[in-house]
CSV table of C-alpha atoms in Angstrom, one decimal:
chain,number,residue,atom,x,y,z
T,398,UNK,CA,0.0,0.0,0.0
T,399,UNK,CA,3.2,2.7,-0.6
T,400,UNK,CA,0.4,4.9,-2.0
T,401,UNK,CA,-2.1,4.9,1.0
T,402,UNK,CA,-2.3,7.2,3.3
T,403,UNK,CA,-1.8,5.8,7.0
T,404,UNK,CA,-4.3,8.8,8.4
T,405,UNK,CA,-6.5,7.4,6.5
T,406,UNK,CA,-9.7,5.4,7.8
T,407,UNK,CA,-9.1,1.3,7.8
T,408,UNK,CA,-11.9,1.7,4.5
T,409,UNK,CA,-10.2,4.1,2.7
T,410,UNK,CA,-7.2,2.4,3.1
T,411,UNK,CA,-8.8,-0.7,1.4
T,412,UNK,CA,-10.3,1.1,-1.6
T,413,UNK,CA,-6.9,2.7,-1.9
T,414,UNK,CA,-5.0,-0.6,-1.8
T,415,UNK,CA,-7.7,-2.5,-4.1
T,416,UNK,CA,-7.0,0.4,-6.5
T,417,UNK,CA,-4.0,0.0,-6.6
T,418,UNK,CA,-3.6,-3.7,-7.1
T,419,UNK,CA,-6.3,-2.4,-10.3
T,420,UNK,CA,-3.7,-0.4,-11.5
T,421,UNK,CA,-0.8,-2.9,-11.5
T,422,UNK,CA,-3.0,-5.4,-13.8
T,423,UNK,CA,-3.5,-2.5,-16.4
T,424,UNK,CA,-6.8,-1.2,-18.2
T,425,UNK,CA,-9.7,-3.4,-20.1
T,426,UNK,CA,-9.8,-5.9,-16.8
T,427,UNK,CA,-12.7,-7.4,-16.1
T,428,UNK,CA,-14.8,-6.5,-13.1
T,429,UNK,CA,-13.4,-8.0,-9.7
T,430,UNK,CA,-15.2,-8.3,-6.0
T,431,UNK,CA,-13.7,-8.3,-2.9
T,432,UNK,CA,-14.9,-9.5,0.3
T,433,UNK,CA,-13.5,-7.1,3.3
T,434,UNK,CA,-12.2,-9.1,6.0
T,435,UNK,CA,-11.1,-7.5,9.9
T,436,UNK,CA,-7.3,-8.2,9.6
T,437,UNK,CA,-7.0,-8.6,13.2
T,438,UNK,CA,-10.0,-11.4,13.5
T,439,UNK,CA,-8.3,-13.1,10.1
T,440,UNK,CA,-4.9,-13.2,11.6
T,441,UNK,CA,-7.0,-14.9,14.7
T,442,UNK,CA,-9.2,-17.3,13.1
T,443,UNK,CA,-7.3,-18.4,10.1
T,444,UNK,CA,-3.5,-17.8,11.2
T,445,UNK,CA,-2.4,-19.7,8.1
T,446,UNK,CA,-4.2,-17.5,5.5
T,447,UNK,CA,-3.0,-14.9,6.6
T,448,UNK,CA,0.5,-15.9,6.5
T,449,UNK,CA,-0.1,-16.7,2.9
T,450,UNK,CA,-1.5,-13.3,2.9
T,451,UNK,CA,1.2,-11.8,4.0
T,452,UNK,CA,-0.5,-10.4,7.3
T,453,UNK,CA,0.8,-12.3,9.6
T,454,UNK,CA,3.9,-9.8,11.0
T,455,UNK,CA,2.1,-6.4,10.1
T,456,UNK,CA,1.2,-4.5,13.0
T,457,UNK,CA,-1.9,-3.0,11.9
T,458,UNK,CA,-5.1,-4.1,14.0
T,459,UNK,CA,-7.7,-2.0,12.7
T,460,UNK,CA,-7.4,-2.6,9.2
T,461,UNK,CA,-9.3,-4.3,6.7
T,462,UNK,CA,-8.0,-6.9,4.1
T,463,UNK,CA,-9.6,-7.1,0.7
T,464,UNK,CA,-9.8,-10.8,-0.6
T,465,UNK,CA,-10.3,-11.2,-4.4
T,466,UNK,CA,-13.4,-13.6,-4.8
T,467,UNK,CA,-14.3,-15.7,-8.0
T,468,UNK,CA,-14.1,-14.2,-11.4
T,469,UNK,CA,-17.6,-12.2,-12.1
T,470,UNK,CA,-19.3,-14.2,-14.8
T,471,UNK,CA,-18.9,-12.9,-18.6
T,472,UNK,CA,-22.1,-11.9,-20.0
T,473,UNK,CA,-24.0,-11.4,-16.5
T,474,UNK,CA,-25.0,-8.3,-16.0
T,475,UNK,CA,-23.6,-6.7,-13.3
T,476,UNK,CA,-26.8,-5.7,-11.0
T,477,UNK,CA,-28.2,-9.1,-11.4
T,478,UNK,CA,-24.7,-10.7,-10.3
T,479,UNK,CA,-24.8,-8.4,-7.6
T,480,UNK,CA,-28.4,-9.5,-6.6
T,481,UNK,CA,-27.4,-13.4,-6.5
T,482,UNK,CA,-24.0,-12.8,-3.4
T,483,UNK,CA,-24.7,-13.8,-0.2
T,484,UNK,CA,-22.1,-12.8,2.3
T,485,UNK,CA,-20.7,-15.2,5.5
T,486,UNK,CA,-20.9,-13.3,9.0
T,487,UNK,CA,-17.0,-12.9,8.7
T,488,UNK,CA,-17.3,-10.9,5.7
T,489,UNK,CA,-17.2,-7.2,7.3
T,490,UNK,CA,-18.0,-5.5,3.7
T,491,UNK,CA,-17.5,-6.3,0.4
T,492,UNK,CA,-15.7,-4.0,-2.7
T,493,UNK,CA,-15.8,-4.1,-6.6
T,494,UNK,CA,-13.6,-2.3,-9.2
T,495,UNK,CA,-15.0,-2.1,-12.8
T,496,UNK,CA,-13.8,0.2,-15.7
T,497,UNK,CA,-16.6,2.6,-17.7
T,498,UNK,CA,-16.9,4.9,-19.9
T,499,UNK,CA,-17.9,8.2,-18.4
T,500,UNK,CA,-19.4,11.4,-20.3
T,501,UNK,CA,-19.4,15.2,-18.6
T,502,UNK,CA,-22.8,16.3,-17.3
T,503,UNK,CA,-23.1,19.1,-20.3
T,504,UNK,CA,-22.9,15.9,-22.5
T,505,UNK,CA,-26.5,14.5,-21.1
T,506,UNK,CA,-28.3,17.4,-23.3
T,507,UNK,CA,-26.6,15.8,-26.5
T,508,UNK,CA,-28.1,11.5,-26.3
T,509,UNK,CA,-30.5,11.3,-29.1
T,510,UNK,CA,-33.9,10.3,-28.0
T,511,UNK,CA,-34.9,6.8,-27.9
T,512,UNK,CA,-31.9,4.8,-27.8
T,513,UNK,CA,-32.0,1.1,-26.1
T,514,UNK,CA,-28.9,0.2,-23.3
T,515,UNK,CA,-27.1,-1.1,-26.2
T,516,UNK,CA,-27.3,2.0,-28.6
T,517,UNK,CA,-26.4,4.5,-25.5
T,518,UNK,CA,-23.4,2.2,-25.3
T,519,UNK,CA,-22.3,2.7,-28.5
T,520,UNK,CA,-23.4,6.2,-28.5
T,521,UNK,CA,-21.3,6.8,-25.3
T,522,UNK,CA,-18.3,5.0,-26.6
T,523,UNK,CA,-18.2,7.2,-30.0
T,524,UNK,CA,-18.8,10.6,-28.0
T,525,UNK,CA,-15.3,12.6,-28.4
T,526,UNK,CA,-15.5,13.6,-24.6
T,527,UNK,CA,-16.0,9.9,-23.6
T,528,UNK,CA,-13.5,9.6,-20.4
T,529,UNK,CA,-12.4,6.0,-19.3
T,530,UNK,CA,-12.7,5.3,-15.4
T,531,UNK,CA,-11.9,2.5,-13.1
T,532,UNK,CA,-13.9,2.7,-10.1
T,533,UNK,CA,-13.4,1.0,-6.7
T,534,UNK,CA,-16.5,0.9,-4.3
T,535,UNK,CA,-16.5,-0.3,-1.0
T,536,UNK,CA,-19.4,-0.8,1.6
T,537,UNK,CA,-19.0,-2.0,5.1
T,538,UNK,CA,-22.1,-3.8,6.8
T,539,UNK,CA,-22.4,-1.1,9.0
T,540,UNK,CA,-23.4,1.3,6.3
T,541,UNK,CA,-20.3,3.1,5.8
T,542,UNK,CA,-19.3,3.5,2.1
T,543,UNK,CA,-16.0,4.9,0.2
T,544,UNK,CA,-14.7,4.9,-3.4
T,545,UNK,CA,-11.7,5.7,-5.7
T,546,UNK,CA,-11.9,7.2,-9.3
T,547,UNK,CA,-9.1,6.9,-11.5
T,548,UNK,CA,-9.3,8.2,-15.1
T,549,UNK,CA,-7.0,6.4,-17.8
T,550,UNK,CA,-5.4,9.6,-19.1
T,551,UNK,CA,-4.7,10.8,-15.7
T,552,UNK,CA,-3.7,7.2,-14.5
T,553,UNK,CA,-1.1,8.1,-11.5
T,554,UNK,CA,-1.8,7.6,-7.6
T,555,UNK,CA,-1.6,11.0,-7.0
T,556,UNK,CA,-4.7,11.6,-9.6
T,557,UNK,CA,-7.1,9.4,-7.6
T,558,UNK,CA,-9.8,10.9,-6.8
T,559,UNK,CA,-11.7,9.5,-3.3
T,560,UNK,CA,-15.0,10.0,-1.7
T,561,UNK,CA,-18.1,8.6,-0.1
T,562,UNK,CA,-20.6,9.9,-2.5
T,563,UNK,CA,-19.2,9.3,-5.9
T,564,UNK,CA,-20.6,6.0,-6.9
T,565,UNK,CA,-23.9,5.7,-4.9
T,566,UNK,CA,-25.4,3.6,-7.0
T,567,UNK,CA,-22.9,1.1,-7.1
T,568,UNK,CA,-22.2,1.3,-3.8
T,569,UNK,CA,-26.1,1.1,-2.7
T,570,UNK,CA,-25.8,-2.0,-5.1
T,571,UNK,CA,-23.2,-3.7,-2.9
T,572,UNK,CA,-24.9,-2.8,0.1
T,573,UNK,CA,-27.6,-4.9,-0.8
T,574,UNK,CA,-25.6,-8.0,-0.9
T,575,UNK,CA,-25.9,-7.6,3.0
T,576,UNK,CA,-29.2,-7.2,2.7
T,577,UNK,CA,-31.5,-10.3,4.9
C-alpha cells in the first residue's frame, strides 16, 4: 500500500490498496469483488491465511483486508450478479472495481432520443469527450461507504480521486448483498 495514506480510515485504506492492485493489472480488466475481512480477526481465526496473505507480521489491527473472490461471470449483468452474493458473517463489507466509460454532465443534453442500453453504449463510446474510469467501491455492513476514481489519461496515484458519494449507485448496489 506505498500509495495509502496511514491517516486514512481502515476503509479508505482498502479502496486505496484495491486500486492499486487495479492499477498494476492494467486497463480493459474485467470487473473483480472483494470480500472485506477485519485483519485482526483473520490473523486470529485463520493464522495460516493470513500468512499466505502476508498479514501475519504487520502490525496494523484495525485494518481491513480485501480478498479477491471468484471471477464475475462474462455476459452477467452486473446488478443481477450483484443481486445473486450472499455474504458469510465474517465478511465485514465487500468492494468491486469495474472500468466505464464516463461522459461530462453538459454531455447529457446531447443523447438522441430513444436509444435502447445497447445503442447509448455505442453512442457513449463514439462521444469525443468519452473519459475511461476505473472505479473501486466499498461498503462496510455497518453502512459506511468509500470509493476511488481513476481516469485512464490521468492514470497516477496522486490523480485518484476519493469520496463517499461518488458511486452511490454502485455502492447502494453492494450494500444490498448484506441485505436479509
Amino acid at each position: 500500500m506505498s500509495n495509502t495514506p496511514m491517516a486514512a480510515s481502515p476503509l479508505t485504506r482498502a479502496v486505496l490498496e484495491i486500486d492499486e492492485y487495479a492499477s498494476g493489472l492494467g486497463w480493459d480488466q474485467p470487473a473483480r469483488l472483494f470480500a472485506l475481512v477485519d485483519t485482526a480477526r483473520l490473523r486470529s481465526q485463520e493464522p495460516a491465511l493470513a500468512a499466505q496473505l502476508g498479514l501475519a507480521d504487520e502490525p496494523d489491527t484495525t485494518g481491513l483486508t480485501p480478498v479477491e473472490q471468484d471471477e464475475i461471470p462474462a455476459g452477467k449483468p452486473l446488478d443481477e450478479f450483484l443481486a445473486t452474493i450472499a455474504w458469510p458473517d465474517a465478511v465485514a463489507g465487500c468492494a468491486l472495481t469495474v472500468e466505464r466509460l464516463m461522459l461530462p454532465p453538459s454531455a447529457e443534453s446531447q443523447v438522441p432520443d430513444g436509444l435502447d442500453e445497447a445503442g447509448l453504449a455505442k453512442w457513449v463510446a463514439g462521444h469525443p469527450d468519452r473519459q475511461e474510469v476505473r472505479m473501486t467501491v466499498a461498503v462496510l455492513r455497518d453502512g459506511a461507504r468509500d470509493s476511488a476514481l481513476r481516469l485512464r489519461e490521468k492514470d497516477t496515484p496522486t490523480e485518484v480521486l476519493t469520496g463517499s458519494d461518488l458511486v452511490p449507485g454502485l455502492a447502494q448496489a453492494l450494500a444490498a448483498t448484506f441485505e436479509e
